[in-house]
């Protein structure tokens, strides 16, 4: 009986992996048939194909030459709220913070509407993929015990645990409804400014192994992602979530702790830690060199 149960569980996990693969392929086909493209030398798969909980990544199936286009996503496929978004170009400090939250709120509402439309959504293949994302990935959604512990060890004034309640629920953007909370979490995890971009949001972050560069997400024809160097067969394709073309000055106040807050993972080295020291912002970099940690 025990062996049968193990085999049944194994079959279930493989079925989930196959289902996820189909969802991803449908999204790729949708992008390719609507003015976009994913290089045929590239594949999107789980790091561990037999583990349905293993994270997804973008990999080179064949060698990619420097400057070779990896993907192109036209703006028509962005799930965005640009028509109603607040322009943040001239804003700073609290004004910029509040404007960004307002834009995220509007995008959350739009995502919720598209999720409810399901197969009737104009973004249906992308929505199908987003529906595969599990809830509770962000620290703000961890268990009470985990959140209490994180409050104790995080930097002073950090919103790593309480940002949903402080910035969105208390302002009337969303309620405590789990669906609304999950929509907001998905937006924070996967959006670029006030847009969600299919396929591009599946390229993982690693500031130590960035091997891509890209045009602006605001380009009229959409974003193009290129190899910044030769990428060998089997190599994972990486970008940066904070040292990027459209990130503006985010690197001045956004580091490893903020990566955990917004994406739910601790980034590989190098780590950047940012602190407020009597009104002055200081930051330091922790690097791993030949197996040893060094601070810069």
PDB file of C-alpha atoms in Angstrom:
ATOM      1  CA  UNK A   1       0.000   0.000   0.000  1.00  0.00           C
ATOM      2  CA  UNK A   2       2.813   2.386   0.868  1.00  0.00           C
ATOM      3  CA  UNK A   3       4.506   1.827  -2.505  1.00  0.00           C
ATOM      4  CA  UNK A   4       1.207   2.430  -4.331  1.00  0.00           C
ATOM      5  CA  UNK A   5       0.719   5.700  -2.419  1.00  0.00           C
ATOM      6  CA  UNK A   6       4.224   6.843  -3.369  1.00  0.00           C
ATOM      7  CA  UNK A   7       3.586   6.000  -7.027  1.00  0.00           C
ATOM      8  CA  UNK A   8       0.245   7.835  -6.940  1.00  0.00           C
ATOM      9  CA  UNK A   9       1.892  10.935  -5.450  1.00  0.00           C
ATOM     10  CA  UNK A  10       4.651  10.772  -8.065  1.00  0.00           C
ATOM     11  CA  UNK A  11       2.082  10.539 -10.871  1.00  0.00           C
ATOM     12  CA  UNK A  12       0.165  13.495  -9.411  1.00  0.00           C
ATOM     13  CA  UNK A  13       3.305  15.658  -9.280  1.00  0.00           C
ATOM     14  CA  UNK A  14       4.212  14.764 -12.869  1.00  0.00           C
ATOM     15  CA  UNK A  15       0.650  15.580 -13.964  1.00  0.00           C
ATOM     16  CA  UNK A  16       0.908  19.009 -12.335  1.00  0.00           C
ATOM     17  CA  UNK A  17       4.234  19.629 -14.066  1.00  0.00           C
ATOM     18  CA  UNK A  18       2.748  18.605 -17.426  1.00  0.00           C
ATOM     19  CA  UNK A  19      -0.257  20.876 -16.867  1.00  0.00           C
ATOM     20  CA  UNK A  20       2.023  23.808 -16.002  1.00  0.00           C
ATOM     21  CA  UNK A  21       4.110  23.121 -19.109  1.00  0.00           C
ATOM     22  CA  UNK A  22       0.975  23.247 -21.252  1.00  0.00           C
ATOM     23  CA  UNK A  23      -0.104  26.557 -19.699  1.00  0.00           C
ATOM     24  CA  UNK A  24       3.325  28.069 -20.356  1.00  0.00           C
ATOM     25  CA  UNK A  25       3.379  26.791 -23.949  1.00  0.00           C
ATOM     26  CA  UNK A  26      -0.077  28.266 -24.572  1.00  0.00           C
ATOM     27  CA  UNK A  27       1.205  31.615 -23.328  1.00  0.00           C
ATOM     28  CA  UNK A  28       4.256  31.412 -25.602  1.00  0.00           C
ATOM     29  CA  UNK A  29       2.026  30.561 -28.591  1.00  0.00           C
ATOM     30  CA  UNK A  30      -0.221  33.520 -27.705  1.00  0.00           C
ATOM     31  CA  UNK A  31       2.752  35.911 -27.608  1.00  0.00           C
ATOM     32  CA  UNK A  32       4.187  34.536 -30.879  1.00  0.00           C
ATOM     33  CA  UNK A  33       0.836  34.866 -32.672  1.00  0.00           C
ATOM     34  CA  UNK A  34       0.205  38.437 -31.488  1.00  0.00           C
ATOM     35  CA  UNK A  35       3.235  40.343 -32.706  1.00  0.00           C
ATOM     36  CA  UNK A  36       5.728  39.107 -30.114  1.00  0.00           C
ATOM     37  CA  UNK A  37       8.386  36.418 -30.149  1.00  0.00           C
ATOM     38  CA  UNK A  38      10.384  34.047 -27.979  1.00  0.00           C
ATOM     39  CA  UNK A  39      13.651  32.860 -29.496  1.00  0.00           C
ATOM     40  CA  UNK A  40      13.418  29.190 -30.537  1.00  0.00           C
ATOM     41  CA  UNK A  41      16.757  28.623 -28.804  1.00  0.00           C
ATOM     42  CA  UNK A  42      15.111  29.458 -25.478  1.00  0.00           C
ATOM     43  CA  UNK A  43      12.855  27.378 -23.247  1.00  0.00           C
ATOM     44  CA  UNK A  44      10.849  28.093 -20.103  1.00  0.00           C
ATOM     45  CA  UNK A  45      10.887  25.231 -17.627  1.00  0.00           C
ATOM     46  CA  UNK A  46      11.183  24.324 -13.984  1.00  0.00           C
ATOM     47  CA  UNK A  47      14.631  24.061 -12.457  1.00  0.00           C
ATOM     48  CA  UNK A  48      13.629  20.533 -11.405  1.00  0.00           C
ATOM     49  CA  UNK A  49      11.213  19.066 -13.949  1.00  0.00           C
ATOM     50  CA  UNK A  50       9.981  16.381 -11.535  1.00  0.00           C
ATOM     51  CA  UNK A  51       9.099  18.862  -8.773  1.00  0.00           C
ATOM     52  CA  UNK A  52       5.907  20.867  -9.303  1.00  0.00           C
ATOM     53  CA  UNK A  53       7.006  23.315  -6.585  1.00  0.00           C
ATOM     54  CA  UNK A  54      10.349  23.998  -8.256  1.00  0.00           C
ATOM     55  CA  UNK A  55      10.603  27.586  -9.552  1.00  0.00           C
ATOM     56  CA  UNK A  56      10.297  28.351 -13.242  1.00  0.00           C
ATOM     57  CA  UNK A  57      13.156  29.852 -15.204  1.00  0.00           C
ATOM     58  CA  UNK A  58      14.188  30.816 -18.724  1.00  0.00           C
ATOM     59  CA  UNK A  59      17.039  28.770 -20.206  1.00  0.00           C
ATOM     60  CA  UNK A  60      19.112  28.629 -23.377  1.00  0.00           C
ATOM     61  CA  UNK A  61      18.511  25.399 -25.298  1.00  0.00           C
ATOM     62  CA  UNK A  62      21.264  26.416 -27.691  1.00  0.00           C
ATOM     63  CA  UNK A  63      24.104  28.918 -27.605  1.00  0.00           C
ATOM     64  CA  UNK A  64      22.932  32.528 -27.834  1.00  0.00           C
ATOM     65  CA  UNK A  65      25.289  35.078 -29.331  1.00  0.00           C
ATOM     66  CA  UNK A  66      25.879  38.496 -27.805  1.00  0.00           C
ATOM     67  CA  UNK A  67      23.122  40.944 -28.864  1.00  0.00           C
ATOM     68  CA  UNK A  68      20.877  38.089 -30.042  1.00  0.00           C
ATOM     69  CA  UNK A  69      17.218  38.821 -29.301  1.00  0.00           C
ATOM     70  CA  UNK A  70      15.798  36.533 -26.621  1.00  0.00           C
ATOM     71  CA  UNK A  71      12.233  37.842 -26.591  1.00  0.00           C
ATOM     72  CA  UNK A  72      10.044  40.681 -27.805  1.00  0.00           C
ATOM     73  CA  UNK A  73       6.784  41.512 -26.033  1.00  0.00           C
ATOM     74  CA  UNK A  74       4.621  44.194 -27.697  1.00  0.00           C
ATOM     75  CA  UNK A  75       2.838  46.734 -25.518  1.00  0.00           C
ATOM     76  CA  UNK A  76      -0.526  45.381 -26.755  1.00  0.00           C
ATOM     77  CA  UNK A  77       0.116  42.296 -24.596  1.00  0.00           C
ATOM     78  CA  UNK A  78       0.947  44.232 -21.437  1.00  0.00           C
ATOM     79  CA  UNK A  79      -1.692  44.102 -18.728  1.00  0.00           C
ATOM     80  CA  UNK A  80      -1.412  47.738 -17.692  1.00  0.00           C
ATOM     81  CA  UNK A  81      -3.227  50.795 -16.347  1.00  0.00           C
ATOM     82  CA  UNK A  82      -1.149  53.410 -18.142  1.00  0.00           C
ATOM     83  CA  UNK A  83      -4.237  55.377 -19.209  1.00  0.00           C
ATOM     84  CA  UNK A  84      -5.112  56.101 -15.581  1.00  0.00           C
ATOM     85  CA  UNK A  85      -1.693  55.864 -13.921  1.00  0.00           C
ATOM     86  CA  UNK A  86      -0.213  58.856 -12.125  1.00  0.00           C
ATOM     87  CA  UNK A  87       2.897  60.191 -13.861  1.00  0.00           C
ATOM     88  CA  UNK A  88       5.703  59.928 -11.329  1.00  0.00           C
ATOM     89  CA  UNK A  89       8.458  61.637 -13.330  1.00  0.00           C
ATOM     90  CA  UNK A  90       8.328  64.861 -11.294  1.00  0.00           C
ATOM     91  CA  UNK A  91       7.437  63.333  -7.931  1.00  0.00           C
ATOM     92  CA  UNK A  92       9.728  62.607  -4.987  1.00  0.00           C
ATOM     93  CA  UNK A  93       9.524  61.290  -1.444  1.00  0.00           C
ATOM     94  CA  UNK A  94       6.079  60.734   0.051  1.00  0.00           C
ATOM     95  CA  UNK A  95       4.319  61.998  -3.087  1.00  0.00           C
ATOM     96  CA  UNK A  96       6.100  59.415  -5.254  1.00  0.00           C
ATOM     97  CA  UNK A  97       5.409  56.679  -2.702  1.00  0.00           C
ATOM     98  CA  UNK A  98       1.691  57.458  -2.581  1.00  0.00           C
ATOM     99  CA  UNK A  99       1.439  57.750  -6.366  1.00  0.00           C
ATOM    100  CA  UNK A 100       3.137  54.397  -6.848  1.00  0.00           C
ATOM    101  CA  UNK A 101       0.741  52.767  -4.377  1.00  0.00           C
ATOM    102  CA  UNK A 102      -2.210  54.313  -6.219  1.00  0.00           C
ATOM    103  CA  UNK A 103      -0.964  52.873  -9.515  1.00  0.00           C
ATOM    104  CA  UNK A 104      -0.441  49.446  -7.933  1.00  0.00           C
ATOM    105  CA  UNK A 105      -3.955  49.624  -6.513  1.00  0.00           C
ATOM    106  CA  UNK A 106      -5.466  50.344  -9.925  1.00  0.00           C
ATOM    107  CA  UNK A 107      -3.452  47.539 -11.496  1.00  0.00           C
ATOM    108  CA  UNK A 108      -4.651  45.176  -8.760  1.00  0.00           C
ATOM    109  CA  UNK A 109      -8.262  45.997  -9.590  1.00  0.00           C
ATOM    110  CA  UNK A 110      -7.657  45.428 -13.297  1.00  0.00           C
ATOM    111  CA  UNK A 111      -5.930  42.096 -12.662  1.00  0.00           C
ATOM    112  CA  UNK A 112      -8.854  41.028 -10.465  1.00  0.00           C
ATOM    113  CA  UNK A 113     -11.314  41.843 -13.269  1.00  0.00           C
ATOM    114  CA  UNK A 114      -9.279  39.892 -15.829  1.00  0.00           C
ATOM    115  CA  UNK A 115      -8.924  36.948 -13.443  1.00  0.00           C
ATOM    116  CA  UNK A 116     -12.700  36.796 -13.051  1.00  0.00           C
ATOM    117  CA  UNK A 117     -13.148  36.924 -16.838  1.00  0.00           C
ATOM    118  CA  UNK A 118     -10.849  33.905 -17.167  1.00  0.00           C
ATOM    119  CA  UNK A 119     -10.992  32.442 -20.672  1.00  0.00           C
ATOM    120  CA  UNK A 120     -13.009  35.462 -21.833  1.00  0.00           C
ATOM    121  CA  UNK A 121     -10.158  37.836 -20.955  1.00  0.00           C
ATOM    122  CA  UNK A 122      -8.137  39.296 -23.804  1.00  0.00           C
ATOM    123  CA  UNK A 123      -5.122  38.164 -21.757  1.00  0.00           C
ATOM    124  CA  UNK A 124      -6.530  34.653 -21.203  1.00  0.00           C
ATOM    125  CA  UNK A 125      -3.289  32.670 -21.762  1.00  0.00           C
ATOM    126  CA  UNK A 126      -1.381  34.964 -19.398  1.00  0.00           C
ATOM    127  CA  UNK A 127      -4.221  34.828 -16.867  1.00  0.00           C
ATOM    128  CA  UNK A 128      -4.129  31.013 -17.025  1.00  0.00           C
ATOM    129  CA  UNK A 129      -0.443  31.135 -16.112  1.00  0.00           C
ATOM    130  CA  UNK A 130      -1.010  33.611 -13.273  1.00  0.00           C
ATOM    131  CA  UNK A 131      -3.652  31.272 -11.877  1.00  0.00           C
ATOM    132  CA  UNK A 132      -0.930  28.664 -11.337  1.00  0.00           C
ATOM    133  CA  UNK A 133       0.862  30.947  -8.875  1.00  0.00           C
ATOM    134  CA  UNK A 134       0.430  29.814  -5.286  1.00  0.00           C
ATOM    135  CA  UNK A 135      -0.714  32.173  -2.561  1.00  0.00           C
ATOM    136  CA  UNK A 136       1.298  33.231   0.473  1.00  0.00           C
ATOM    137  CA  UNK A 137       4.702  33.667  -1.161  1.00  0.00           C
ATOM    138  CA  UNK A 138       5.416  37.090   0.326  1.00  0.00           C
ATOM    139  CA  UNK A 139       6.521  37.620   3.964  1.00  0.00           C
ATOM    140  CA  UNK A 140       3.432  39.749   4.611  1.00  0.00           C
ATOM    141  CA  UNK A 141       1.361  36.612   4.017  1.00  0.00           C
ATOM    142  CA  UNK A 142       3.399  34.164   6.095  1.00  0.00           C
ATOM    143  CA  UNK A 143       2.104  32.678   9.346  1.00  0.00           C
ATOM    144  CA  UNK A 144       1.710  34.961  12.359  1.00  0.00           C
ATOM    145  CA  UNK A 145       4.685  33.301  14.057  1.00  0.00           C
ATOM    146  CA  UNK A 146       6.910  33.843  11.035  1.00  0.00           C
ATOM    147  CA  UNK A 147       5.808  37.459  10.662  1.00  0.00           C
ATOM    148  CA  UNK A 148       6.408  38.186  14.340  1.00  0.00           C
ATOM    149  CA  UNK A 149       9.916  36.767  14.067  1.00  0.00           C
ATOM    150  CA  UNK A 150      10.638  38.752  10.908  1.00  0.00           C
ATOM    151  CA  UNK A 151       9.574  41.991  12.591  1.00  0.00           C
ATOM    152  CA  UNK A 152      12.163  41.345  15.311  1.00  0.00           C
ATOM    153  CA  UNK A 153      15.084  40.740  12.931  1.00  0.00           C
ATOM    154  CA  UNK A 154      14.267  43.199  10.136  1.00  0.00           C
ATOM    155  CA  UNK A 155      15.637  46.715   9.988  1.00  0.00           C
ATOM    156  CA  UNK A 156      13.840  49.494  11.938  1.00  0.00           C
ATOM    157  CA  UNK A 157      10.835  51.047  10.156  1.00  0.00           C
ATOM    158  CA  UNK A 158      10.799  48.216   7.622  1.00  0.00           C
ATOM    159  CA  UNK A 159       7.406  47.454   6.077  1.00  0.00           C
ATOM    160  CA  UNK A 160       8.477  43.945   5.132  1.00  0.00           C
ATOM    161  CA  UNK A 161       5.560  42.439   7.101  1.00  0.00           C
ATOM    162  CA  UNK A 162       2.889  45.135   7.359  1.00  0.00           C
ATOM    163  CA  UNK A 163       2.872  46.886   3.978  1.00  0.00           C
ATOM    164  CA  UNK A 164      -0.426  45.377   2.801  1.00  0.00           C
ATOM    165  CA  UNK A 165      -2.366  46.562   5.834  1.00  0.00           C
ATOM    166  CA  UNK A 166      -0.567  49.905   6.188  1.00  0.00           C
ATOM    167  CA  UNK A 167      -0.546  50.996   2.545  1.00  0.00           C
ATOM    168  CA  UNK A 168      -3.537  49.318   0.917  1.00  0.00           C
ATOM    169  CA  UNK A 169      -6.127  47.891   3.311  1.00  0.00           C
ATOM    170  CA  UNK A 170      -6.117  50.949   5.568  1.00  0.00           C
ATOM    171  CA  UNK A 171      -6.498  53.209   2.493  1.00  0.00           C
ATOM    172  CA  UNK A 172      -9.488  51.281   1.160  1.00  0.00           C
ATOM    173  CA  UNK A 173      -7.753  49.841  -1.884  1.00  0.00           C
ATOM    174  CA  UNK A 174      -8.502  46.233  -0.958  1.00  0.00           C
ATOM    175  CA  UNK A 175     -10.297  44.399   1.821  1.00  0.00           C
ATOM    176  CA  UNK A 176      -9.124  41.381   3.802  1.00  0.00           C
ATOM    177  CA  UNK A 177     -10.681  39.093   1.179  1.00  0.00           C
ATOM    178  CA  UNK A 178      -7.975  36.478   0.330  1.00  0.00           C
ATOM    179  CA  UNK A 179      -8.640  36.867  -3.401  1.00  0.00           C
ATOM    180  CA  UNK A 180      -8.030  40.621  -3.302  1.00  0.00           C
ATOM    181  CA  UNK A 181      -4.921  40.162  -1.163  1.00  0.00           C
ATOM    182  CA  UNK A 182      -3.570  37.571  -3.615  1.00  0.00           C
ATOM    183  CA  UNK A 183      -4.208  39.907  -6.563  1.00  0.00           C
ATOM    184  CA  UNK A 184      -2.222  42.675  -4.844  1.00  0.00           C
ATOM    185  CA  UNK A 185       0.607  40.252  -4.030  1.00  0.00           C
ATOM    186  CA  UNK A 186       0.767  39.097  -7.662  1.00  0.00           C
ATOM    187  CA  UNK A 187       0.922  42.696  -8.852  1.00  0.00           C
ATOM    188  CA  UNK A 188       3.776  43.535  -6.497  1.00  0.00           C
ATOM    189  CA  UNK A 189       5.692  40.388  -7.430  1.00  0.00           C
ATOM    190  CA  UNK A 190       5.255  40.542 -11.175  1.00  0.00           C
ATOM    191  CA  UNK A 191       4.650  44.136 -12.292  1.00  0.00           C
ATOM    192  CA  UNK A 192       7.014  46.643 -13.862  1.00  0.00           C
ATOM    193  CA  UNK A 193       5.867  50.084 -12.791  1.00  0.00           C
ATOM    194  CA  UNK A 194       2.131  49.905 -13.594  1.00  0.00           C
ATOM    195  CA  UNK A 195       2.274  47.072 -16.145  1.00  0.00           C
ATOM    196  CA  UNK A 196       2.481  43.285 -16.071  1.00  0.00           C
ATOM    197  CA  UNK A 197       4.474  41.823 -18.962  1.00  0.00           C
ATOM    198  CA  UNK A 198       4.046  38.146 -19.906  1.00  0.00           C
ATOM    199  CA  UNK A 199       7.209  36.025 -20.356  1.00  0.00           C
ATOM    200  CA  UNK A 200       9.473  38.888 -19.306  1.00  0.00           C
ATOM    201  CA  UNK A 201       8.227  38.453 -15.749  1.00  0.00           C
ATOM    202  CA  UNK A 202       9.504  34.852 -15.830  1.00  0.00           C
ATOM    203  CA  UNK A 203      13.175  35.827 -16.182  1.00  0.00           C
ATOM    204  CA  UNK A 204      14.726  35.374 -12.748  1.00  0.00           C
ATOM    205  CA  UNK A 205      16.772  37.918 -10.791  1.00  0.00           C
ATOM    206  CA  UNK A 206      20.474  37.491 -10.037  1.00  0.00           C
ATOM    207  CA  UNK A 207      22.655  40.594  -9.848  1.00  0.00           C
ATOM    208  CA  UNK A 208      25.756  38.422  -9.848  1.00  0.00           C
ATOM    209  CA  UNK A 209      24.880  36.636 -13.094  1.00  0.00           C
ATOM    210  CA  UNK A 210      23.024  39.168 -15.250  1.00  0.00           C
ATOM    211  CA  UNK A 211      23.384  38.104 -18.893  1.00  0.00           C
ATOM    212  CA  UNK A 212      20.668  40.201 -20.542  1.00  0.00           C
ATOM    213  CA  UNK A 213      19.941  43.782 -21.469  1.00  0.00           C
ATOM    214  CA  UNK A 214      16.713  45.270 -22.726  1.00  0.00           C
ATOM    215  CA  UNK A 215      15.000  48.236 -24.293  1.00  0.00           C
ATOM    216  CA  UNK A 216      12.632  50.325 -22.204  1.00  0.00           C
ATOM    217  CA  UNK A 217       9.272  48.823 -21.320  1.00  0.00           C
ATOM    218  CA  UNK A 218       7.844  52.137 -22.574  1.00  0.00           C
ATOM    219  CA  UNK A 219       9.182  51.662 -26.097  1.00  0.00           C
ATOM    220  CA  UNK A 220       6.367  52.054 -28.645  1.00  0.00           C
ATOM    221  CA  UNK A 221       6.904  48.567 -30.030  1.00  0.00           C
ATOM    222  CA  UNK A 222       7.284  46.995 -26.613  1.00  0.00           C
ATOM    223  CA  UNK A 223      10.249  45.510 -24.792  1.00  0.00           C
ATOM    224  CA  UNK A 224      13.085  43.665 -26.526  1.00  0.00           C
ATOM    225  CA  UNK A 225      15.412  41.526 -24.419  1.00  0.00           C
ATOM    226  CA  UNK A 226      18.873  40.701 -25.770  1.00  0.00           C
ATOM    227  CA  UNK A 227      21.835  38.633 -24.629  1.00  0.00           C
ATOM    228  CA  UNK A 228      24.420  40.967 -23.097  1.00  0.00           C
ATOM    229  CA  UNK A 229      27.123  38.353 -23.736  1.00  0.00           C
ATOM    230  CA  UNK A 230      27.361  34.853 -25.160  1.00  0.00           C
ATOM    231  CA  UNK A 231      24.958  32.575 -23.266  1.00  0.00           C
ATOM    232  CA  UNK A 232      25.910  28.912 -23.428  1.00  0.00           C
ATOM    233  CA  UNK A 233      23.549  25.989 -23.970  1.00  0.00           C
ATOM    234  CA  UNK A 234      21.820  25.016 -20.722  1.00  0.00           C
ATOM    235  CA  UNK A 235      22.601  28.330 -19.012  1.00  0.00           C
ATOM    236  CA  UNK A 236      19.805  30.133 -17.211  1.00  0.00           C
ATOM    237  CA  UNK A 237      18.907  33.597 -18.428  1.00  0.00           C
ATOM    238  CA  UNK A 238      18.959  36.293 -15.735  1.00  0.00           C
ATOM    239  CA  UNK A 239      17.975  39.948 -15.362  1.00  0.00           C
ATOM    240  CA  UNK A 240      18.028  42.399 -12.467  1.00  0.00           C
ATOM    241  CA  UNK A 241      14.933  43.573 -10.612  1.00  0.00           C
ATOM    242  CA  UNK A 242      16.664  46.682  -9.254  1.00  0.00           C
ATOM    243  CA  UNK A 243      19.687  47.501 -11.452  1.00  0.00           C
ATOM    244  CA  UNK A 244      17.638  47.851 -14.625  1.00  0.00           C
ATOM    245  CA  UNK A 245      16.977  50.382 -17.361  1.00  0.00           C
ATOM    246  CA  UNK A 246      13.564  51.465 -16.068  1.00  0.00           C
ATOM    247  CA  UNK A 247      14.359  51.169 -12.352  1.00  0.00           C
ATOM    248  CA  UNK A 248      15.463  54.826 -12.112  1.00  0.00           C
ATOM    249  CA  UNK A 249      17.113  55.431  -8.711  1.00  0.00           C
ATOM    250  CA  UNK A 250      15.561  52.419  -6.967  1.00  0.00           C
ATOM    251  CA  UNK A 251      19.018  51.021  -6.144  1.00  0.00           C
ATOM    252  CA  UNK A 252      19.458  53.906  -3.691  1.00  0.00           C
ATOM    253  CA  UNK A 253      16.771  52.601  -1.347  1.00  0.00           C
ATOM    254  CA  UNK A 254      16.002  49.055  -2.463  1.00  0.00           C
ATOM    255  CA  UNK A 255      18.171  46.066  -1.571  1.00  0.00           C
ATOM    256  CA  UNK A 256      18.131  42.481  -0.345  1.00  0.00           C
ATOM    257  CA  UNK A 257      15.513  43.091   2.351  1.00  0.00           C
ATOM    258  CA  UNK A 258      13.239  44.800  -0.179  1.00  0.00           C
ATOM    259  CA  UNK A 259      13.710  41.900  -2.618  1.00  0.00           C
ATOM    260  CA  UNK A 260      12.433  39.565   0.106  1.00  0.00           C
ATOM    261  CA  UNK A 261       9.507  41.914   0.851  1.00  0.00           C
ATOM    262  CA  UNK A 262       8.401  42.308  -2.777  1.00  0.00           C
ATOM    263  CA  UNK A 263       9.252  38.901  -4.250  1.00  0.00           C
ATOM    264  CA  UNK A 264       9.423  36.446  -1.366  1.00  0.00           C
ATOM    265  CA  UNK A 265      12.984  35.199  -1.812  1.00  0.00           C
ATOM    266  CA  UNK A 266      16.433  36.065  -0.509  1.00  0.00           C
ATOM    267  CA  UNK A 267      18.522  36.959  -3.549  1.00  0.00           C
ATOM    268  CA  UNK A 268      21.853  35.226  -4.244  1.00  0.00           C
ATOM    269  CA  UNK A 269      25.025  37.186  -3.529  1.00  0.00           C
ATOM    270  CA  UNK A 270      25.808  40.006  -3.899  1.00  0.00           C
ATOM    271  CA  UNK A 271      23.473  41.340  -1.189  1.00  0.00           C
ATOM    272  CA  UNK A 272      22.831  45.066  -0.845  1.00  0.00           C
ATOM    273  CA  UNK A 273      21.740  46.341   2.566  1.00  0.00           C
ATOM    274  CA  UNK A 274      20.405  49.867   3.003  1.00  0.00           C
ATOM    275  CA  UNK A 275      19.990  51.643   6.333  1.00  0.00           C
ATOM    276  CA  UNK A 276      18.800  55.014   7.575  1.00  0.00           C
ATOM    277  CA  UNK A 277      21.484  56.442   9.856  1.00  0.00           C
ATOM    278  CA  UNK A 278      20.112  59.616  11.490  1.00  0.00           C
ATOM    279  CA  UNK A 279      18.468  60.765   8.287  1.00  0.00           C
ATOM    280  CA  UNK A 280      21.366  59.729   6.070  1.00  0.00           C
ATOM    281  CA  UNK A 281      21.052  56.689   3.839  1.00  0.00           C
ATOM    282  CA  UNK A 282      24.001  54.312   3.891  1.00  0.00           C
ATOM    283  CA  UNK A 283      24.332  51.083   2.021  1.00  0.00           C
ATOM    284  CA  UNK A 284      26.849  48.301   1.839  1.00  0.00           C
ATOM    285  CA  UNK A 285      27.406  45.329  -0.437  1.00  0.00           C
ATOM    286  CA  UNK A 286      28.108  41.791   0.743  1.00  0.00           C
ATOM    287  CA  UNK A 287      29.888  39.748  -1.916  1.00  0.00           C
ATOM    288  CA  UNK A 288      30.997  36.140  -2.075  1.00  0.00           C
ATOM    289  CA  UNK A 289      34.505  35.845  -3.478  1.00  0.00           C
ATOM    290  CA  UNK A 290      36.203  32.435  -3.661  1.00  0.00           C
ATOM    291  CA  UNK A 291      33.828  31.075  -1.050  1.00  0.00           C
ATOM    292  CA  UNK A 292      34.403  33.931   1.401  1.00  0.00           C
ATOM    293  CA  UNK A 293      32.117  36.843   2.222  1.00  0.00           C
ATOM    294  CA  UNK A 294      33.464  40.357   1.742  1.00  0.00           C
ATOM    295  CA  UNK A 295      31.870  43.713   2.530  1.00  0.00           C
ATOM    296  CA  UNK A 296      32.202  46.766   0.294  1.00  0.00           C
TER     297      UNK A 296
END
